[in-house]
mmCIF file of C-alpha atoms in Angstrom:
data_model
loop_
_atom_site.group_PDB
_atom_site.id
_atom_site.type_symbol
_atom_site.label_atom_id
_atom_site.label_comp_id
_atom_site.label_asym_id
_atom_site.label_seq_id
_atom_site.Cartn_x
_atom_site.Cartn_y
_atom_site.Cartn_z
ATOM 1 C CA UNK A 1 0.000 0.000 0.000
ATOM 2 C CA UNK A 2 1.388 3.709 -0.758
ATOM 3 C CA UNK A 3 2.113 6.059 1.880
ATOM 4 C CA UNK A 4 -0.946 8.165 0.271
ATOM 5 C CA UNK A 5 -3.054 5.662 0.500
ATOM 6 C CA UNK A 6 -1.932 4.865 4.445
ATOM 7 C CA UNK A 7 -2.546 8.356 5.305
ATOM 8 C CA UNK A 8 -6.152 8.630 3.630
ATOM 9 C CA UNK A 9 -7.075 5.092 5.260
ATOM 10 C CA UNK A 10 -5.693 6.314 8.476
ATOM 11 C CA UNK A 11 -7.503 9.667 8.438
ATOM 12 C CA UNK A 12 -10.825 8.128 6.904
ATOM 13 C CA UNK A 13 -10.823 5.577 9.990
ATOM 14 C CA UNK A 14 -10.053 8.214 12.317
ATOM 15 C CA UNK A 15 -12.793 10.413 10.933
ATOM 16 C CA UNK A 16 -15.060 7.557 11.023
ATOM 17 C CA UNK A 17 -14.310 6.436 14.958
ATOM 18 C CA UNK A 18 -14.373 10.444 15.444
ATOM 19 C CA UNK A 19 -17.837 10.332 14.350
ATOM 20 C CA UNK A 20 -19.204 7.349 15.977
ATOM 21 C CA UNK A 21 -17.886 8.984 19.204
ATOM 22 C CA UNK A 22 -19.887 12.376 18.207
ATOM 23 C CA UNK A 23 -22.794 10.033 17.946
ATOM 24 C CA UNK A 24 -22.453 7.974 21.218
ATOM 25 C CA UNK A 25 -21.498 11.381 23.251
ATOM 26 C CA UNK A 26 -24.580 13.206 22.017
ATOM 27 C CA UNK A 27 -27.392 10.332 22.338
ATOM 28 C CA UNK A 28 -26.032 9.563 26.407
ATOM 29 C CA UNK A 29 -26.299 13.446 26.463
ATOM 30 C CA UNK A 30 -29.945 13.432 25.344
ATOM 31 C CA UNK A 31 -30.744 10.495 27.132
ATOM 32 C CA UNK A 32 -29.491 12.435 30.012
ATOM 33 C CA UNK A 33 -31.285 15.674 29.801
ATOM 34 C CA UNK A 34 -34.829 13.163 29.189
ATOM 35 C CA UNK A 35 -34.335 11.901 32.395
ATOM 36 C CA UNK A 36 -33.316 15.069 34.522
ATOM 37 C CA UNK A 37 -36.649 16.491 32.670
ATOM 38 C CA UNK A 38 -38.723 13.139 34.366
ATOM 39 C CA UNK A 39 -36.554 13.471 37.727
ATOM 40 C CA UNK A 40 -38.375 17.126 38.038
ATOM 41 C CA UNK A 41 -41.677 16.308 37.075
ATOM 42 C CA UNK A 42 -41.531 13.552 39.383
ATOM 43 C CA UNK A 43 -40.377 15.467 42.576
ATOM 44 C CA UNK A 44 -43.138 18.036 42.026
ATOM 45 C CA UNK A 45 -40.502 20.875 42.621
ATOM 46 C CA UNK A 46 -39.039 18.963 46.635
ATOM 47 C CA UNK A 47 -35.310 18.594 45.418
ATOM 48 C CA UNK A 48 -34.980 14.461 46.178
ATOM 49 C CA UNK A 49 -34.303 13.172 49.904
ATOM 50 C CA UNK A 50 -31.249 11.392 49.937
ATOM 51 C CA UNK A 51 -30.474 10.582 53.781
ATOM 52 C CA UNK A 52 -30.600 11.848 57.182
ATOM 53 C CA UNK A 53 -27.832 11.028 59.673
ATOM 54 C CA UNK A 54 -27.134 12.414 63.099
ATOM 55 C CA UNK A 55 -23.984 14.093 64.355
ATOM 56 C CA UNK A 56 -22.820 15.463 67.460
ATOM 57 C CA UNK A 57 -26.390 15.292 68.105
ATOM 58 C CA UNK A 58 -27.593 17.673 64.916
ATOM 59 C CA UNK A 59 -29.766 16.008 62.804
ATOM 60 C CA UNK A 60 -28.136 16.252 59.065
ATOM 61 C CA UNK A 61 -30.576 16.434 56.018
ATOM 62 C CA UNK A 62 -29.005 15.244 52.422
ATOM 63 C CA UNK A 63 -30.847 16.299 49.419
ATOM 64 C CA UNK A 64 -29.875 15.947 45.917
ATOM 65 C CA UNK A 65 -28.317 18.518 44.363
ATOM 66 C CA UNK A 66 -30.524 19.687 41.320
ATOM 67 C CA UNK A 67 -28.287 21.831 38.490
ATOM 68 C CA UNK A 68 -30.356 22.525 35.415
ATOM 69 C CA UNK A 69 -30.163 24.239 31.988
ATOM 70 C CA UNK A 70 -30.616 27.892 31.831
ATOM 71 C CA UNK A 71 -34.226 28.106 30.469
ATOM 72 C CA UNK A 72 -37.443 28.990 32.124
ATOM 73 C CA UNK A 73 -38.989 25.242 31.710
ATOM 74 C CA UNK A 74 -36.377 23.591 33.474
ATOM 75 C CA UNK A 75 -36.849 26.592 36.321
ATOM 76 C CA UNK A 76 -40.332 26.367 36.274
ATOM 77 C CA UNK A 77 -40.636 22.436 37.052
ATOM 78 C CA UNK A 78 -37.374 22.479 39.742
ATOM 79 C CA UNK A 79 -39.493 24.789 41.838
ATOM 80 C CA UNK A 80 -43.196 24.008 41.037
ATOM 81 C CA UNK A 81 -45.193 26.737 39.073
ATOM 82 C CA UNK A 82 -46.639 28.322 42.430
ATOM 83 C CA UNK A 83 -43.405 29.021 44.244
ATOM 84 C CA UNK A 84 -41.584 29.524 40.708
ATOM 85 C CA UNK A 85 -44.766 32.495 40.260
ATOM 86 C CA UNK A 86 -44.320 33.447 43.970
ATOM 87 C CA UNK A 87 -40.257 34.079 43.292
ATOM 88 C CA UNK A 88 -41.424 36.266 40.361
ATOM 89 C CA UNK A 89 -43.835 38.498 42.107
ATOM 90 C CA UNK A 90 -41.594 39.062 45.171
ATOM 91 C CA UNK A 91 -38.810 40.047 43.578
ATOM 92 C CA UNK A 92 -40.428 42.077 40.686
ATOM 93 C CA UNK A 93 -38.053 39.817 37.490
ATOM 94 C CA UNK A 94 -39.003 36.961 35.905
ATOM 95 C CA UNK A 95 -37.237 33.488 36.450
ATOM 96 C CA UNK A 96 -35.217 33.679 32.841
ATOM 97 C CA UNK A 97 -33.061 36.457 35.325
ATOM 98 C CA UNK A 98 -32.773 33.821 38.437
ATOM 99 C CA UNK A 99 -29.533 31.642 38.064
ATOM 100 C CA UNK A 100 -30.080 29.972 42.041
ATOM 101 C CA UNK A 101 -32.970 29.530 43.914
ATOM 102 C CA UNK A 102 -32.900 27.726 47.502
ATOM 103 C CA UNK A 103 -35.398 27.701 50.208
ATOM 104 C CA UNK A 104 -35.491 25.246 53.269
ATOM 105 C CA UNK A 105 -38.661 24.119 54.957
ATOM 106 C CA UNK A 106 -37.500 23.479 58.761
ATOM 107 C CA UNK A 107 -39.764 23.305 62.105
ATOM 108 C CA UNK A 108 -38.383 24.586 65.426
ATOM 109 C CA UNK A 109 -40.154 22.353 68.251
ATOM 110 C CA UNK A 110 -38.458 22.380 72.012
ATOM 111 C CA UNK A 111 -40.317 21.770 75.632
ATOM 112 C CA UNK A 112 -38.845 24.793 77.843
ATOM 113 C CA UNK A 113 -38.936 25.204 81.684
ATOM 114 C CA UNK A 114 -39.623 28.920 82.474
ATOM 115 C CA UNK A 115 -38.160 30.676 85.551
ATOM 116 C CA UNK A 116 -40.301 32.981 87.678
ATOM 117 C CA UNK A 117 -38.656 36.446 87.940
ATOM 118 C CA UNK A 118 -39.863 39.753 89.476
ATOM 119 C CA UNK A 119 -39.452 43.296 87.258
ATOM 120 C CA UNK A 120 -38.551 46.343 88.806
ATOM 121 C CA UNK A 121 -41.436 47.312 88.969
ATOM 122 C CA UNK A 122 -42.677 44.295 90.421
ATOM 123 C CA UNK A 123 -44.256 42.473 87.751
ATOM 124 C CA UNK A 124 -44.483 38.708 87.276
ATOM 125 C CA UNK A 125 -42.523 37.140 84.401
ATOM 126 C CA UNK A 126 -41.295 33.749 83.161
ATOM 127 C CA UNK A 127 -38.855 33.765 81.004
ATOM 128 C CA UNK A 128 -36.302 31.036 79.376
ATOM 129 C CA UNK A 129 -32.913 32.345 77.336
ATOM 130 C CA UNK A 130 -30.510 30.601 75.976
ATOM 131 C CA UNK A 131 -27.787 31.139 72.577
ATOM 132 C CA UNK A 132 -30.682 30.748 70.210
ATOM 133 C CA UNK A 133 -34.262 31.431 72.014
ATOM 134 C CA UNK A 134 -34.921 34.706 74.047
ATOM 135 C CA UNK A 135 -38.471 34.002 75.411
ATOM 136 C CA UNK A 136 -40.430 36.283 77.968
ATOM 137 C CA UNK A 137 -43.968 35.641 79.451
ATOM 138 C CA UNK A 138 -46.342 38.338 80.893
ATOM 139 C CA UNK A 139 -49.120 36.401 83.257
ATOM 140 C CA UNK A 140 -50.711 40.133 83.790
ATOM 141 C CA UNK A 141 -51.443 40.416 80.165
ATOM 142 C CA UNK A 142 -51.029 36.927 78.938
ATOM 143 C CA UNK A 143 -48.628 37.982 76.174
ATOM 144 C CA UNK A 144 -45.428 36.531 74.996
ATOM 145 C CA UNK A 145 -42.555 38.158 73.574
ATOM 146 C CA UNK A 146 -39.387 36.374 72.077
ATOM 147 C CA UNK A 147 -36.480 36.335 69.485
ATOM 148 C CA UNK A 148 -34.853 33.365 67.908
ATOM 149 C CA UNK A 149 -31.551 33.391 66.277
ATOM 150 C CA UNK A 150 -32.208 31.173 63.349
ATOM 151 C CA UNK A 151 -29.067 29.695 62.208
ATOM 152 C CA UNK A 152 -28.956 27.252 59.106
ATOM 153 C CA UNK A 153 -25.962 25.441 57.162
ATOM 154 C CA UNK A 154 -25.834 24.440 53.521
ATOM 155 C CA UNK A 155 -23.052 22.761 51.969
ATOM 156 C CA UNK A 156 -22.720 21.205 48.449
ATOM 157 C CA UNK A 157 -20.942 18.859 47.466
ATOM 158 C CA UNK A 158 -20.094 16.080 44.575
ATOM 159 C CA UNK A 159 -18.908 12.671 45.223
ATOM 160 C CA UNK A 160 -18.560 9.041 43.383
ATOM 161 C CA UNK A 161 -20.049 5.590 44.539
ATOM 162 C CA UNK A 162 -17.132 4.323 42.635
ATOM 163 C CA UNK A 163 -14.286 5.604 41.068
ATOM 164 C CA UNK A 164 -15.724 4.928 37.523
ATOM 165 C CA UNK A 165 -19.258 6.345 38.623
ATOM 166 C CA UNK A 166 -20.733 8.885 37.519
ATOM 167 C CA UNK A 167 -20.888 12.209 39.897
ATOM 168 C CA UNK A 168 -23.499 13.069 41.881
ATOM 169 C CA UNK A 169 -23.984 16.257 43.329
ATOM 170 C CA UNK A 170 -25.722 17.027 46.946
ATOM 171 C CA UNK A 171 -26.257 19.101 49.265
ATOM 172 C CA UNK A 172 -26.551 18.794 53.148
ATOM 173 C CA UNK A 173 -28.370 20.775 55.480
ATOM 174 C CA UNK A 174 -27.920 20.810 58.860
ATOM 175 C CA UNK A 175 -28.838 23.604 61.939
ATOM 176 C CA UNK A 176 -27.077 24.822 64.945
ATOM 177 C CA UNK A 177 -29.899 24.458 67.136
ATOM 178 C CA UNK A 178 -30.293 20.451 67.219
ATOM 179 C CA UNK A 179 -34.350 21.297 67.994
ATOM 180 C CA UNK A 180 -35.037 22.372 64.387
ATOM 181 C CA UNK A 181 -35.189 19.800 61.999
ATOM 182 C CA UNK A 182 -35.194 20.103 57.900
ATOM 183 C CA UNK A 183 -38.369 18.835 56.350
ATOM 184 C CA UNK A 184 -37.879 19.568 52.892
ATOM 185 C CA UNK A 185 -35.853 21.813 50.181
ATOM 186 C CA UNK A 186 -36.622 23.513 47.286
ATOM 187 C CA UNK A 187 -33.289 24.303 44.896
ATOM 188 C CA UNK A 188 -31.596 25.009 41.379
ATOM 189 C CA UNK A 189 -28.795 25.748 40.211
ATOM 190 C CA UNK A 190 -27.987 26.619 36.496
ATOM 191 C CA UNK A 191 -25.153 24.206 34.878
ATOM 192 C CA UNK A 192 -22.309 25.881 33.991
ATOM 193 C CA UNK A 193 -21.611 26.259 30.102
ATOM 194 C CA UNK A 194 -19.509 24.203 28.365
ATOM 195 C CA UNK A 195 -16.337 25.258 26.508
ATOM 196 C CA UNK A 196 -16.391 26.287 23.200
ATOM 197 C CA UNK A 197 -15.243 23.427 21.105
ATOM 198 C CA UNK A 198 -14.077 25.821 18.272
ATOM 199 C CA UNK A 199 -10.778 28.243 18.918
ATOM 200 C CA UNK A 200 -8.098 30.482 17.422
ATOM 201 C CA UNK A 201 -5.191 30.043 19.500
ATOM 202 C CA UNK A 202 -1.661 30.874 19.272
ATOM 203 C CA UNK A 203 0.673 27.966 19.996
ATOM 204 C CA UNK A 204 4.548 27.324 20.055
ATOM 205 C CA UNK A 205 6.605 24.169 20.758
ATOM 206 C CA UNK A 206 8.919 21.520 18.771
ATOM 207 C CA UNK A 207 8.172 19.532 15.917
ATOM 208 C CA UNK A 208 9.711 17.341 12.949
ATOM 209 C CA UNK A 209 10.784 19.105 10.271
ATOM 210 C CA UNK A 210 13.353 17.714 7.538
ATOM 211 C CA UNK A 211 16.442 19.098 7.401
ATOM 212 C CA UNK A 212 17.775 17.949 3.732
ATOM 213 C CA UNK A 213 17.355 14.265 4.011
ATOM 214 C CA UNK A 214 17.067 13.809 7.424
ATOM 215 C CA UNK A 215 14.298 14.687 10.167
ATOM 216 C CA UNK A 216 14.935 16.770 13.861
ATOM 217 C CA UNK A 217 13.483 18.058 16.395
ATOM 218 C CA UNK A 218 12.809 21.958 15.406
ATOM 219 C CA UNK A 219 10.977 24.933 17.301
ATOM 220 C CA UNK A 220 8.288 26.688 15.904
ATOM 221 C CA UNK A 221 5.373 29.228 16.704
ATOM 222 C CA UNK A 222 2.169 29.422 14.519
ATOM 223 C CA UNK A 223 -1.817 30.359 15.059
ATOM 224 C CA UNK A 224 -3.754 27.608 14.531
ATOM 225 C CA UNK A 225 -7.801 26.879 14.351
ATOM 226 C CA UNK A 226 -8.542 23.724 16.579
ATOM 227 C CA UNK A 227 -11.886 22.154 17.036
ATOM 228 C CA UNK A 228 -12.555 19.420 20.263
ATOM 229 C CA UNK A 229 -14.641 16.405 18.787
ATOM 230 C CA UNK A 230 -15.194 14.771 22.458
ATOM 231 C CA UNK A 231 -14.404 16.758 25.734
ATOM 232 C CA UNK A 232 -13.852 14.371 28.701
#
């Protein structure tokens, strides 16, 4: 066989295994994006439970991390259409405009032992404090009056079953005050874009070049148009 004809069988194979990668990449892609589309119908805008574990005595709450294309359908049906409508009327934009959304549905619930105290000017009270909850009873007037310093942690993450797995994203949330627990989420993120796969770079290095008859090593610098077929 020619050189010629080595080249063109070499390139035509490569083009051809090129292609059939193009094809594979793309349909997992799709195939992808169809089931992210049936993951958020399916959790009727509640970002999906994954576990709850306890530590130093704080009840931790994993959810699923949900990261989404940038378009208002995908927005829409990560946060249900009546909070997705709420977001919009509170904050006067529409969603197109909203790249992150969270909100955390948690319940405070504690049994407290009041003391009995006397005011200054003689008055009644029970009252219970402590690093969170400032809580004051009037018996007189049978009124309450108290402040809570609401303190919540979110932390994302990604992470493998495997090595070869593919990576899931999630995100735990956990609170200061071990009395409130998490009872749901509600969260998007938008995916970050891809490269481009086309470019004009400069470049500079060593190549072959023939000297005469025989072949070295020789630097070089050039602009060159490269295009990725795959990106891993």
């Amino acid at each position: 066989m020619k050189p010629i004809h080595k080249f063109l069988f070499g390139f035509l194979t490569l083009l051809l295994l090129s292609t059939i990668g193009i094809i594979i990449h793309q349909d997992a892609k799709k195939r992808q994006q169809d089931q992210n589309i049936s993951q958020l119908i399916e959790n009727k805008g509640e970002n999906q439970l994954i576990e709850k574990y306890t530590r130093d005595s704080v009840i931790h709450t994993v959810f699923k991390d949900r990261i989404i294309n940038n378009n208002p359908n995908e927005k829409q049906l990560a946060l249900g259409k009546t909070y997705a409508d709420s977001i919009q009327k509170a904050l006067k934009i529409s969603i197109e405009k909203i790249d992150q959304v969270t909100k955390i549905n948690g319940r405070l619930e504690a049994q407290l032992a009041l003391q009995t105290k006397q005011t200054e000017k003689g008055q009644t009270i029970k009252t219970h404090k402590d690093q969170y909850l400032d809580l004051t009873y009037y018996p007189d007037n049978d009124s309450l009056r108290f402040a809570y310093n609401l303190k919540l942690n979110e932390a994302r993450y990604s992470d493998r079953k495997w090595f070869l797995a593919a990576k899931q994203n999630y995100i735990d949330v956990y609170p200061d005050d071990k009395r409130i627990t998490i009872n749901g989420l509600k969260s998007y993120r938008i995916k970050e874009d891809p490269p481009k796969r086309l470019g004009l770079g400069l470049s500079a290095g060593y190549g072959l070049g023939k000297d005469g008859n025989t072949m070295r090593l020789v630097p070089y610098v050039g602009v060159g148009l490269n295009y990725n077929l795959i990106e891993f």
